[in-house]
Each structure stands twice: as structure tokens, then as C-alpha cells.
Short mmCIF file of C-alpha atoms and ligand atoms in Angstrom, two decimals:
data_model
loop_
_atom_site.label_atom_id
_atom_site.label_comp_id
_atom_site.label_asym_id
_atom_site.label_seq_id
_atom_site.Cartn_x
_atom_site.Cartn_y
_atom_site.Cartn_z
CA MET N 16 -14.30 16.30 8.47
CA THR N 17 -14.46 18.77 11.34
CA LYS N 18 -12.16 21.09 9.39
CA ILE N 19 -14.28 20.74 6.28
CA ALA N 20 -17.27 21.53 8.46
CA ASP N 21 -15.44 24.70 9.52
CA PHE N 22 -14.95 25.71 5.88
CA LEU N 23 -18.61 25.18 5.09
CA LYS N 24 -19.69 27.03 8.20
CA ALA N 25 -17.50 29.93 7.14
CA GLY N 26 -19.32 30.03 3.79
CA CYS N 27 -16.54 28.57 1.61
CA LYS N 28 -17.31 26.55 -1.48
CA VAL N 29 -15.82 23.12 -0.90
CA THR N 30 -14.98 20.55 -3.57
CA ILE N 31 -14.16 17.06 -2.40
CA LEU N 32 -12.08 15.15 -4.89
CA PHE N 33 -12.35 11.40 -5.10
CA ALA N 34 -8.91 10.83 -6.47
CA ASP N 35 -9.71 7.53 -8.16
CA LEU N 36 -6.95 7.73 -10.72
CA HIS N 37 -4.48 8.58 -7.96
CA ALA N 38 -5.61 5.61 -5.89
CA TYR N 39 -4.72 3.49 -8.86
CA LEU N 40 -1.44 5.25 -9.60
CA ASP N 41 -0.31 4.65 -6.04
CA ASN N 42 0.70 1.05 -6.54
CA MET N 43 -2.78 0.03 -7.71
CA LYS N 44 -4.02 0.30 -4.14
CA ALA N 45 -7.63 0.09 -5.22
CA PRO N 46 -8.83 -2.08 -8.10
CA TRP N 47 -10.45 -0.21 -11.01
CA GLU N 48 -13.74 -2.10 -10.77
CA LEU N 49 -14.34 -1.03 -7.18
CA LEU N 50 -13.29 2.60 -7.48
CA GLU N 51 -16.65 3.82 -8.76
CA LYS N 52 -18.57 2.15 -5.94
CA ARG N 53 -16.11 3.36 -3.34
CA ALA N 54 -16.49 6.93 -4.54
CA GLN N 55 -20.26 6.61 -4.16
CA TYR N 56 -19.84 5.08 -0.73
CA TYR N 57 -17.53 7.85 0.46
CA GLN N 58 -19.87 10.50 -0.84
CA LYS N 59 -22.67 9.08 1.29
CA VAL N 60 -20.43 8.72 4.35
CA ILE N 61 -19.12 12.26 4.06
CA GLN N 62 -22.57 13.75 3.60
CA SER N 63 -23.77 11.82 6.59
CA MET N 64 -20.86 12.95 8.78
CA LEU N 65 -21.29 16.58 7.82
CA ARG N 66 -25.02 16.42 8.45
CA THR N 67 -24.23 15.07 11.92
CA LEU N 68 -22.01 18.08 12.45
CA GLY N 69 -24.93 20.30 11.48
CA VAL N 70 -23.39 22.26 8.64
CA PRO N 71 -25.07 23.43 5.42
CA LEU N 72 -24.27 21.22 2.44
CA ASP N 73 -25.37 23.51 -0.39
CA LYS N 74 -21.84 24.72 -1.09
CA LEU N 75 -20.36 21.25 -1.06
CA LYS N 76 -19.67 19.33 -4.24
CA PHE N 77 -18.05 16.04 -5.14
CA VAL N 78 -15.90 15.37 -8.16
CA LYS N 79 -14.24 12.21 -9.34
CA GLY N 80 -10.72 12.50 -10.74
CA THR N 81 -11.36 10.49 -13.89
CA ASP N 82 -14.29 12.77 -14.76
CA TYR N 83 -11.76 15.31 -16.04
CA GLN N 84 -8.26 13.82 -15.76
CA LEU N 85 -8.57 11.91 -19.01
CA SER N 86 -9.49 14.93 -21.12
CA ARG N 87 -7.32 16.07 -24.00
CA GLU N 88 -6.24 19.29 -22.26
CA TYR N 89 -5.39 17.64 -18.98
CA THR N 90 -3.46 14.88 -20.69
CA LEU N 91 -1.47 17.37 -22.68
CA ASP N 92 -0.60 19.21 -19.46
CA VAL N 93 0.61 15.97 -17.92
CA TYR N 94 3.04 15.63 -20.83
CA LYS N 95 4.09 19.26 -20.57
CA LEU N 96 4.82 18.79 -16.88
CA SER N 97 6.76 15.60 -17.54
CA SER N 98 9.12 17.56 -19.71
CA LEU N 99 9.74 20.13 -16.95
CA VAL N 100 10.08 17.94 -13.88
CA THR N 101 13.09 15.79 -13.15
CA GLU N 102 12.76 12.25 -11.93
CA HIS N 103 14.49 13.33 -8.75
CA ASP N 104 11.97 16.08 -7.98
CA ALA N 105 9.01 13.87 -8.76
CA ARG N 106 10.29 11.14 -6.48
CA LYS N 107 11.00 13.57 -3.66
CA ALA N 108 7.57 15.16 -3.92
CA GLY N 109 5.80 11.84 -3.56
CA ALA N 110 8.07 10.43 -0.86
CA GLU N 111 5.55 10.61 2.00
CA VAL N 112 2.45 9.79 0.01
CA VAL N 113 3.24 7.30 -2.71
CA LYS N 114 4.40 3.84 -1.80
CA GLN N 115 8.05 3.71 -2.77
CA ALA N 116 9.48 0.34 -3.54
CA SER N 117 13.10 -0.30 -4.39
CA THR N 118 12.22 -0.11 -8.06
CA SER N 119 9.60 2.60 -8.24
CA LEU N 120 6.90 2.58 -10.85
CA LEU N 121 6.48 5.38 -13.33
CA SER N 122 2.90 5.80 -12.04
CA GLY N 123 4.21 6.95 -8.67
CA LEU N 124 6.34 9.59 -10.33
CA LEU N 125 3.37 10.93 -12.28
CA TYR N 126 1.23 11.15 -9.15
CA PRO N 127 2.43 14.51 -7.72
CA GLY N 128 2.13 16.20 -11.10
CA LEU N 129 -1.46 15.13 -11.50
CA GLN N 130 -2.25 16.36 -8.02
CA ALA N 131 -0.78 19.76 -8.89
CA LEU N 132 -2.81 19.95 -12.10
CA ASP N 133 -5.98 19.10 -10.19
CA GLU N 134 -5.82 22.52 -8.55
CA GLU N 135 -6.05 24.20 -11.91
CA TYR N 136 -8.67 21.89 -13.38
CA LEU N 137 -10.87 21.97 -10.29
CA ASP N 138 -10.51 25.73 -10.41
CA VAL N 139 -9.84 26.03 -6.68
CA ASP N 140 -8.17 28.79 -4.68
CA ALA N 141 -6.72 26.48 -2.07
CA GLN N 142 -6.02 22.82 -1.47
CA PHE N 143 -6.48 21.21 1.91
CA GLY N 144 -4.81 17.97 3.02
CA GLY N 145 -2.83 16.28 5.76
CA VAL N 146 0.71 17.50 6.53
CA ASP N 147 1.93 14.40 4.73
CA GLN N 148 0.99 16.24 1.51
CA ARG N 149 3.39 19.10 2.07
CA LYS N 150 6.04 18.08 -0.44
CA ILE N 151 3.43 17.69 -3.14
CA PHE N 152 2.09 21.12 -2.21
CA VAL N 153 5.54 22.65 -2.55
CA TYR N 154 5.93 20.95 -5.90
CA ALA N 155 2.58 22.36 -7.06
CA GLU N 156 3.63 25.88 -6.02
CA LYS N 157 6.81 25.52 -8.02
CA TYR N 158 5.53 23.94 -11.22
CA LEU N 159 2.02 25.31 -11.83
CA PRO N 160 3.39 28.81 -12.58
CA MET N 161 5.76 27.26 -15.14
CA LEU N 162 2.70 26.11 -17.08
CA GLY N 163 1.23 29.59 -16.80
CA TYR N 164 -1.19 28.69 -14.01
CA LYS N 165 -1.46 30.50 -10.71
CA LYS N 166 -0.08 28.98 -7.56
CA ARG N 167 -2.56 28.02 -4.90
CA ILE N 168 -2.92 28.39 -1.15
CA HIS N 169 -2.18 25.24 0.81
CA LEU N 170 -3.84 24.30 4.07
CA MET N 171 -2.77 21.38 6.18
CA ASN N 172 -4.18 19.36 9.00
CA PRO N 173 -2.01 17.44 11.49
CA MET N 174 -2.02 13.67 11.20
CA VAL N 175 -3.86 11.84 13.95
CA PRO N 176 -1.81 8.89 15.18
CA GLY N 177 -3.31 5.43 15.10
CA LEU N 178 -4.57 3.54 18.12
CA THR N 179 -1.85 0.93 18.19
CA GLU N 180 1.63 1.32 19.54
CA ALA N 181 3.01 1.35 15.99
CA GLY N 182 1.60 4.86 15.77
CA LYS N 183 0.25 4.99 12.23
CA MET N 184 -3.24 4.33 11.03
CA SER N 185 -3.18 1.69 8.40
CA ALA N 186 -5.96 0.36 6.22
CA SER N 187 -4.67 -3.16 6.65
CA ASP N 188 -4.52 -3.03 10.46
CA GLU N 189 -8.11 -3.03 11.67
CA ASP N 190 -7.18 -2.18 15.23
CA SER N 191 -5.17 0.89 14.27
CA LYS N 192 -8.29 2.94 13.55
CA ILE N 193 -11.99 3.18 14.09
CA ASP N 194 -14.06 2.86 10.96
CA ILE N 195 -16.92 5.26 10.59
CA LEU N 196 -19.39 2.37 10.49
CA ASP N 197 -17.87 0.25 13.27
CA SER N 198 -20.47 -1.10 15.68
CA PRO N 199 -20.60 0.28 19.25
CA GLU N 200 -19.08 -3.00 20.46
CA SER N 201 -16.23 -2.77 18.01
CA VAL N 202 -15.52 0.84 19.06
CA LYS N 203 -15.43 -0.35 22.63
CA ARG N 204 -13.11 -3.24 21.88
CA LYS N 205 -10.67 -1.17 19.83
CA LEU N 206 -10.48 1.59 22.42
CA LYS N 207 -9.94 -0.95 25.17
CA LYS N 208 -6.99 -2.39 23.28
CA ALA N 209 -5.62 1.00 22.24
CA PHE N 210 -2.12 2.09 23.26
CA CYS N 211 -2.60 4.62 26.08
CA GLU N 212 -0.12 4.53 28.95
CA PRO N 213 -0.78 6.29 32.25
CA GLY N 214 0.73 9.76 32.15
CA ASN N 215 2.21 9.31 28.65
CA ILE N 216 0.91 11.98 26.29
CA GLU N 217 3.16 11.00 23.37
CA ARG N 218 1.84 8.81 20.55
CA ASN N 219 -1.50 8.64 22.20
CA GLY N 220 -4.18 8.15 19.53
CA ILE N 221 -6.97 8.59 22.05
CA LEU N 222 -5.75 11.95 23.31
CA SER N 223 -5.21 13.11 19.73
CA PHE N 224 -8.72 12.12 18.92
CA CYS N 225 -9.99 14.22 21.81
CA LYS N 226 -7.89 17.14 20.64
CA TYR N 227 -8.85 17.14 16.97
CA VAL N 228 -12.34 15.73 17.01
CA LEU N 229 -14.17 15.59 20.31
CA PHE N 230 -13.26 19.05 21.64
CA PRO N 231 -13.82 20.86 18.32
CA VAL N 232 -17.21 19.18 17.95
CA ASN N 233 -18.53 19.12 21.51
CA ASN N 234 -16.43 21.88 23.15
CA GLU N 235 -16.09 19.72 26.24
CA LEU N 236 -15.46 16.22 27.46
CA GLY N 237 -16.95 14.72 30.57
CA ILE N 238 -14.96 12.06 32.44
CA GLU N 239 -16.53 9.75 34.95
CA ARG N 240 -14.35 8.87 37.91
CA LYS N 241 -15.00 7.09 41.15
CA GLU N 242 -15.33 9.39 44.18
CA GLU N 243 -12.05 8.12 45.60
CA TYR N 244 -10.23 9.32 42.46
CA GLY N 245 -11.78 12.75 42.54
CA GLY N 246 -15.26 12.10 41.13
CA ASN N 247 -16.68 13.15 37.75
CA VAL N 248 -15.10 16.08 35.93
CA THR N 249 -15.84 17.99 32.76
CA PHE N 250 -12.97 19.43 30.78
CA LYS N 251 -13.70 22.58 28.82
CA ASN N 252 -10.61 22.47 26.66
CA TYR N 253 -8.06 19.98 25.49
CA ASP N 254 -5.03 21.45 27.28
CA ASP N 255 -6.59 20.93 30.69
CA LEU N 256 -7.36 17.33 29.84
CA GLU N 257 -3.82 16.73 28.63
CA LYS N 258 -2.34 18.19 31.81
CA ALA N 259 -4.63 16.13 34.01
CA PHE N 260 -3.72 12.99 32.06
CA GLU N 261 -0.03 13.72 32.33
CA LYS N 262 -0.30 14.19 36.09
CA GLN N 263 -2.24 10.92 36.18
CA ASP N 264 -5.28 12.62 37.62
CA VAL N 265 -7.11 11.03 34.72
CA HIS N 266 -6.48 7.33 34.28
CA PRO N 267 -6.38 5.61 30.82
CA GLY N 268 -9.36 3.44 31.73
CA ASP N 269 -11.53 6.46 32.57
CA LEU N 270 -10.40 8.34 29.47
CA LYS N 271 -11.15 5.37 27.25
CA LEU N 272 -14.61 4.97 28.68
CA SER N 273 -15.61 8.57 28.16
CA VAL N 274 -14.13 8.69 24.66
CA GLN N 275 -16.02 5.52 23.86
CA LYS N 276 -19.29 7.13 24.95
CA ALA N 277 -18.67 10.41 23.15
CA LEU N 278 -17.55 8.71 19.98
CA ASN N 279 -20.42 6.27 19.86
CA LYS N 280 -22.83 9.16 20.32
CA LEU N 281 -21.22 10.93 17.37
CA LEU N 282 -21.35 7.83 15.19
CA GLU N 283 -24.89 6.77 16.07
CA PRO N 284 -26.76 8.94 13.51
CA ILE N 285 -24.32 7.89 10.79
CA ARG N 286 -24.90 4.22 11.57
CA LYS N 287 -28.66 4.90 11.41
CA ASP N 288 -28.31 6.44 7.93
CA PHE N 289 -26.52 3.35 6.73
CA GLU N 290 -29.28 1.02 7.79
CA LYS N 291 -31.17 2.06 4.66
CA PRO N 292 -31.29 -0.93 2.28
CA GLU N 293 -29.81 0.98 -0.67
CA LEU N 294 -26.81 2.01 1.42
CA LYS N 295 -26.34 -1.50 2.70
CA THR N 296 -26.22 -2.68 -0.91
CA LEU N 297 -23.71 0.01 -1.73
CA ILE N 298 -21.39 -1.11 1.09
CA ALA N 299 -21.59 -4.70 -0.09
CA GLN N 300 -20.64 -3.61 -3.60
CA ALA N 301 -17.84 -1.25 -2.59
CA TYR N 302 -16.29 -3.67 -0.12
CA PRO N 303 -17.04 -7.17 -1.33
CA PRO N 304 -15.91 -9.84 1.13
CA PRO N 305 -12.47 -11.17 0.27
CA PRO N 306 -12.83 -14.97 0.62
CA LYS N 307 -11.69 -15.44 -2.98
CA LYS N 308 -8.43 -13.72 -2.22
CA GLY N 309 -7.57 -16.25 0.47
CA ALA N 310 -8.52 -19.13 -1.79
CA ALA N 311 -6.50 -17.78 -4.70
CA LEU N 312 -3.54 -17.31 -2.41
CA GLU N 313 -3.59 -20.94 -1.47
CA GLU N 314 -3.86 -22.16 -5.03
CA ILE N 315 -0.75 -24.06 -6.07
CA VAL N 316 -0.05 -22.55 -9.48
CA PRO N 317 3.36 -21.92 -11.04
CA SER N 318 2.59 -18.23 -11.58
CA ARG N 319 3.26 -17.79 -7.87
CA LEU N 320 6.95 -18.33 -8.56
CA ASP N 321 8.86 -15.18 -9.43
CA LEU N 322 11.10 -16.53 -12.18
CA ARG N 323 13.32 -14.12 -14.05
CA VAL N 324 16.16 -14.00 -16.51
CA GLY N 325 19.45 -13.10 -14.84
CA LYS N 326 22.99 -12.62 -16.03
CA ILE N 327 25.83 -13.99 -13.93
CA ILE N 328 28.37 -11.18 -13.76
CA SER N 329 30.86 -12.81 -11.42
CA VAL N 330 31.46 -16.27 -9.91
CA GLU N 331 33.82 -17.34 -7.20
CA LYS N 332 34.31 -20.27 -4.89
CA HIS N 333 32.56 -20.01 -1.54
CA PRO N 334 35.28 -19.16 1.00
CA ASP N 335 34.05 -21.78 3.47
CA ALA N 336 32.35 -24.52 1.46
CA ASP N 337 33.86 -26.73 -1.23
CA SER N 338 30.58 -27.51 -2.97
CA LEU N 339 29.31 -23.93 -3.30
CA PHE N 340 29.79 -21.09 -5.75
CA VAL N 341 28.98 -17.49 -4.93
CA GLU N 342 27.63 -15.57 -7.92
CA THR N 343 26.68 -11.98 -8.50
CA VAL N 344 23.64 -11.81 -10.73
CA ASP N 345 22.11 -8.95 -12.65
CA LEU N 346 18.34 -9.40 -12.47
CA GLY N 347 17.48 -6.06 -14.00
CA GLU N 348 17.17 -4.47 -10.57
CA GLU N 349 18.98 -1.46 -9.16
CA GLU N 350 21.51 -3.72 -7.45
CA PRO N 351 22.70 -7.18 -8.50
CA ARG N 352 21.87 -10.03 -6.14
CA THR N 353 24.21 -12.50 -4.52
CA VAL N 354 23.29 -16.09 -5.28
CA VAL N 355 24.85 -19.18 -3.74
CA SER N 356 24.60 -22.42 -5.78
CA GLY N 357 25.73 -25.93 -4.96
CA LEU N 358 27.38 -26.48 -8.32
CA ALA N 359 31.08 -26.69 -7.46
CA GLY N 360 32.42 -30.00 -8.74
CA LEU N 361 29.28 -30.51 -10.84
CA TYR N 362 29.54 -27.66 -13.30
CA PRO N 363 32.60 -25.66 -14.40
CA MET N 364 32.90 -22.20 -12.94
CA GLU N 365 34.11 -20.65 -16.23
CA LYS N 366 30.94 -21.76 -17.99
CA LEU N 367 28.82 -19.85 -15.47
CA LEU N 368 30.55 -16.54 -15.94
CA ASP N 369 28.60 -14.14 -18.20
CA ARG N 370 25.93 -16.72 -18.65
CA VAL N 371 22.24 -15.82 -18.95
CA ALA N 372 20.09 -18.16 -16.88
CA VAL N 373 16.77 -18.47 -15.06
CA PHE N 374 16.52 -17.50 -11.38
CA MET N 375 13.80 -17.87 -8.83
CA CYS N 376 13.58 -14.56 -7.02
CA ASN N 377 10.93 -14.90 -4.32
CA LEU N 378 12.17 -17.68 -2.12
CA LYS N 379 13.00 -16.64 1.41
CA PRO N 380 16.66 -15.52 1.41
CA VAL N 381 18.85 -18.17 3.02
CA LYS N 382 22.26 -17.98 4.57
CA MET N 383 24.52 -20.69 3.12
CA ARG N 384 27.63 -21.15 5.19
CA GLY N 385 27.60 -17.49 6.15
CA VAL N 386 26.73 -16.02 2.73
CA MET N 387 23.21 -14.75 2.12
CA SER N 388 21.68 -16.13 -1.08
CA LEU N 389 18.95 -13.95 -2.57
CA ALA N 390 17.79 -16.10 -5.47
CA MET N 391 18.10 -19.61 -6.83
CA LEU N 392 19.71 -20.67 -10.10
CA MET N 393 17.31 -23.04 -11.89
CA CYS N 394 18.99 -26.19 -13.18
CA ALA N 395 18.03 -29.54 -14.67
CA SER N 396 19.80 -32.33 -12.88
CA THR N 397 20.29 -36.07 -13.03
CA PRO N 398 22.48 -38.08 -10.68
CA GLU N 399 25.27 -37.72 -13.25
CA ALA N 400 24.96 -34.18 -14.54
CA VAL N 401 23.66 -30.69 -13.91
CA GLU N 402 22.81 -28.02 -16.49
CA PRO N 403 21.46 -24.51 -15.90
CA LEU N 404 18.27 -23.81 -17.85
CA GLU N 405 18.73 -21.59 -20.89
CA PRO N 406 16.45 -18.70 -21.72
CA PRO N 407 15.86 -17.98 -25.43
CA SER N 408 18.79 -16.21 -27.04
CA GLY N 409 18.61 -12.45 -26.83
CA SER N 410 16.97 -12.54 -23.36
CA CYS N 411 17.78 -9.63 -21.08
CA PRO N 412 18.23 -9.50 -17.30
CA GLY N 413 14.95 -8.98 -15.48
CA GLU N 414 12.71 -10.47 -18.17
CA ARG N 415 9.83 -12.43 -16.77
CA VAL N 416 9.83 -16.21 -17.09
CA TYR N 417 6.43 -17.90 -16.92
CA PHE N 418 4.55 -21.02 -17.90
CA GLU N 419 2.33 -21.24 -20.93
CA GLY N 420 -1.31 -21.03 -19.88
CA HIS N 421 -0.34 -19.48 -16.53
CA GLU N 422 0.85 -16.10 -17.70
CA GLU N 423 -1.94 -14.24 -15.88
CA GLY N 424 -1.26 -14.74 -12.16
CA GLN N 425 1.02 -12.50 -10.10
CA PRO N 426 3.94 -14.05 -8.26
CA ASP N 427 3.83 -13.89 -4.45
CA GLU N 428 5.89 -11.03 -3.05
CA LYS N 429 7.77 -13.61 -0.97
CA LEU N 430 6.92 -17.30 -0.87
CA ASN N 431 5.94 -18.16 2.66
CA PRO N 432 8.28 -21.03 3.59
CA LYS N 433 5.63 -22.54 5.85
CA LYS N 434 3.22 -22.96 2.94
CA LYS N 435 5.76 -25.00 0.96
CA ILE N 436 4.60 -23.62 -2.40
CA TRP N 437 7.88 -24.30 -4.16
CA GLU N 438 8.09 -27.77 -2.63
CA LYS N 439 4.62 -28.57 -4.00
CA LEU N 440 5.32 -27.23 -7.49
CA GLN N 441 8.80 -28.65 -7.91
CA PRO N 442 7.84 -32.35 -8.42
CA ASP N 443 5.98 -31.39 -11.62
CA LEU N 444 8.93 -29.58 -13.16
CA PHE N 445 10.78 -31.57 -15.83
CA VAL N 446 12.67 -31.17 -19.05
CA SER N 447 10.59 -32.56 -21.94
CA ASN N 448 11.76 -34.99 -24.63
CA SER N 449 12.25 -32.03 -26.90
CA LEU N 450 14.42 -30.39 -24.19
CA VAL N 451 11.95 -27.69 -23.16
CA ALA N 452 11.56 -26.91 -19.45
CA GLN N 453 7.98 -27.60 -18.31
CA TRP N 454 5.59 -27.64 -15.37
CA GLN N 455 2.89 -30.28 -15.87
CA GLU N 456 3.64 -30.11 -19.59
CA CYS N 457 3.19 -26.35 -19.81
CA ASN N 458 6.26 -24.80 -21.41
CA MET N 459 8.46 -22.50 -19.39
CA MET N 460 8.97 -19.42 -21.52
CA THR N 461 9.76 -15.74 -21.92
CA LYS N 462 8.31 -13.36 -24.44
CA LEU N 463 11.05 -14.55 -26.82
CA GLY N 464 10.24 -18.25 -26.70
CA ASN N 465 10.84 -21.43 -24.71
CA VAL N 466 13.32 -21.99 -21.91
CA THR N 467 15.39 -25.06 -22.73
CA CYS N 468 18.04 -27.38 -21.39
CA PRO N 469 20.99 -28.41 -23.57
CA THR N 470 20.95 -32.22 -23.21
CA LEU N 471 19.16 -33.62 -20.16
CA LYS N 472 15.84 -35.04 -21.43
CA LYS N 473 13.32 -35.91 -18.69
CA ALA N 474 15.55 -34.52 -15.97
CA PRO N 475 13.84 -32.95 -12.99
CA ILE N 476 14.31 -29.22 -12.53
CA LYS N 477 15.35 -27.76 -9.20
N1 LIG V 506 -2.40 12.76 -2.27
C1 LIG V 506 -3.69 12.64 -1.63
C2 LIG V 506 -4.78 12.34 -2.60
C3 LIG V 506 -4.97 13.43 -3.63
C4 LIG V 506 -4.85 13.16 -4.97
C5 LIG V 506 -5.05 14.14 -5.92
C6 LIG V 506 -5.39 15.43 -5.51
O1 LIG V 506 -5.59 16.43 -6.44
C7 LIG V 506 -5.52 15.71 -4.16
C8 LIG V 506 -5.32 14.70 -3.22
C9 LIG V 506 -3.59 11.54 -0.55
O2 LIG V 506 -2.54 11.09 -0.21
O3 LIG V 506 -4.58 11.14 -0.01
#
């Protein structure tokens, strides 16, 4: 914000983009329904911050990505770009910005291209962002000219480290950052807890905050010290403060206290603005409390299981256990997974090879006699016999397996072993009289039809 204030002070026209479509493309970080309210919220916060900094707002405008990114022209340019850019380049460009999972989503690969096109469609001369954006900026400079558009100037701000020892600010770690609307008490508490070792100027979120915010805004920072430690001082620039901190002339406790005071003073007028009833309503709408999320998480529904079709591409005997097989299973992922099953002596090894079966993929990996098992082969079993469940014919590795009537929910990333989700669901899993696998009489299925078991009617599934 202080840099944007500089631009406005210098007479630049500034456009702030609420990149709502991007927020969604980046692993659906923000739900669609809330994006509109969040954009409104941020607009109010930004205006309030800039007013606090005393800059003129007449050259400032706000635009939402989806206001123009869904137009015919823009869409066509996205397709044009996608026929110029390789997957490799797109992945590299987004590496620092877009969440990259082992199997990346197409949305994340589109992301940098859309950011490049924004420069053209917002009709700007320059784009400003954190240094984490640099690879996307380089990408934009390379590809916009290929579409016949001019390349833009890129301006970058350093990243301010977070307040915790981990170093990064993270939306999910409250203590890693101070929210613009945090109460004075919360500011105090977070600063008190913040990582700030005597004499250590590395990874020090508080010092960085002085450097990039407090000095640019106030041009000085006063520190209160007891007489015995040298008494009160006022630093006129950041470098002097840093040196004094490094020499331990300024102690973390004293630094924290003065930053707390300066910061709370800066935030006070913004907090005041947000006492207005209409802004309070806006906050409630943009950030609804999440109790439902917790409740939904605890719900024992079979959609929490990550069941998938897998193809067994190799089977061998476990080197150290007579009752175990070690399988390699293609689950439609980049790499096959190793799966250990207790089927030796119960089911012939040859019949497993090349077989398509159902695997549970989100149990905590377990080491079985020294071999890590990364999924579980789903079988029907009676005291006399065991049979792997059979997906409909024509099923391919990776295909989702779900229960009828429960197709909506998302599986947990990893089932928390302490919550015993699988243990609670398992007693309701049986093979029906018509040999269909079921949970509480809901059929287990894929898009091609029911998952079945060859012969074991009424057998439990595990
Ligand atoms: N990539 C930016 C967001 C952004 C999206 C689209 C743009 O055109 C510009 C910026 C970020 O990480 O926050």
C-alpha cells in the first residue's frame, strides 16, 4: 500500500485488479460465492488505508477480473496463447505463485497466461507486484509480443517475511501476520509472540515491517528504553535501527513495544472506518464464520473415502512376510503406488496380476514389515474366502469410485487416523444379495456402473 501511495502521490493512474478468476484458478482458493463480497471488502479496506496515508484517490480505480476476462475477445486470446505456450513454460511461470500439487490442474497452467493478458486488457503501461511474480512477468514479456501486443514494464516489491519462525505469511496461520482489522490487543499479542531474536536481523518480520512500512510512512521510529539501557531514542532511518538492533543496543522487547504503538496508531483510523454498520455487514458477508466446515468435516459419510480404480501392474511376495503381497498399482497418477496386501495364501498371486480393482487412497501410509503401503486393496471377505472388488468392465486407472447418493462430497486429503473415519464407515460396507458392493445399501459405483464381487453374497468389505 505504501508503494501504491507513492504512485498516486507521483500522479500515476493506478488500477487495482481484484483477480477473482485467478483466485479461483489457483486451486479454488476462494469459493465463487464469496469472491464478489471479498472484492467489495478489499476495495473498502484499500481506500481506507490510502486515505490514512493521505494520498489523493481520484486517479485510483478498481476492476474485477471477471468484468472483462469472460469476454469473447479475451477468451479467444486465451486460446491463442494456449497454442503458443508449452506446458513446461506455463508450469515454470507459475511455480512461485500457483499451488503446485503432484498432479497439477489445468487451471494452474492457464493462470500465468491470463495474468499476461490482463496487462493488455487493462490497458496499463506497467504491472506492479511482489518479487514472487517475477516468472510470470518474464512470461508476459515473452508472449504478449507474439500476440501483437506491446510488452509492459514490471515493478516489484520485496516480500515481507511473516512474524513466525517459519518465515512466510500464510492466510491459514493467524499468527504469521497482522490483519488490517486486528484489534489493538491482537496486534499486541501477535507481536509479543513474533520471532525476533536479540541481535538477529535475518528472518525478522518485525524489522522488515519497520523497513518497508513504518519508516516510509513516518520517516522515523521512536524507541522507549529504560535509562540504564541508554534511555529513549528516535531513529531517523532504517539502517541505523538495524545496526543498533544487531549490536543489541535495541532489545527485541523494546522494539516490539514501539512497533506495536506505531502500528496501532496507523491502524486506528482504519478500524474506525469499519465500525460503520454497512461495513460490518460487508465483513460478515465476505468472511462468514466457518462453523459448518468443522461440522461437515466430522460427518461420517462415505464420500470422505478416496476410492479409485487401480490396475495392478506387478505382484510379488513380501521379502519378509509370508502372508503379504507387494503390488505396484497404477492409479492414474504420475507414479504408480506400492500397495501391501495380506492376501498370500488366501488369493492366488497370478490372479492379481493385471487386474483392475478398487483401492482406498487416502489412508495414512503404513509400513508393513518394512515396506511402505500407500493404498489399500478393497476386498470382500468371509472366514473361508477373499475376493477383490471388481469395477465395471472398461474401467480405467484413476477413475473415481463413489457411493450412490453420496457423489457430491469431496474425499479428505488424508484421513486423520485419530478420527477413525474408516473404522466407523467399514461396519456398514457389505456385498448385497445381488453381489453389488454397498455402504448402508447405497451402491458402490463408477461412472460406468456398479462395483461388484464375483461370489461372496453378504460378505463384509474391508
Ligand atoms: N498473481 C497475482 C495475482 C494477479 C492475477 C492476475 C493479474 O493480472 C495480476 C495479479 C498474485 O499472486 O497475487
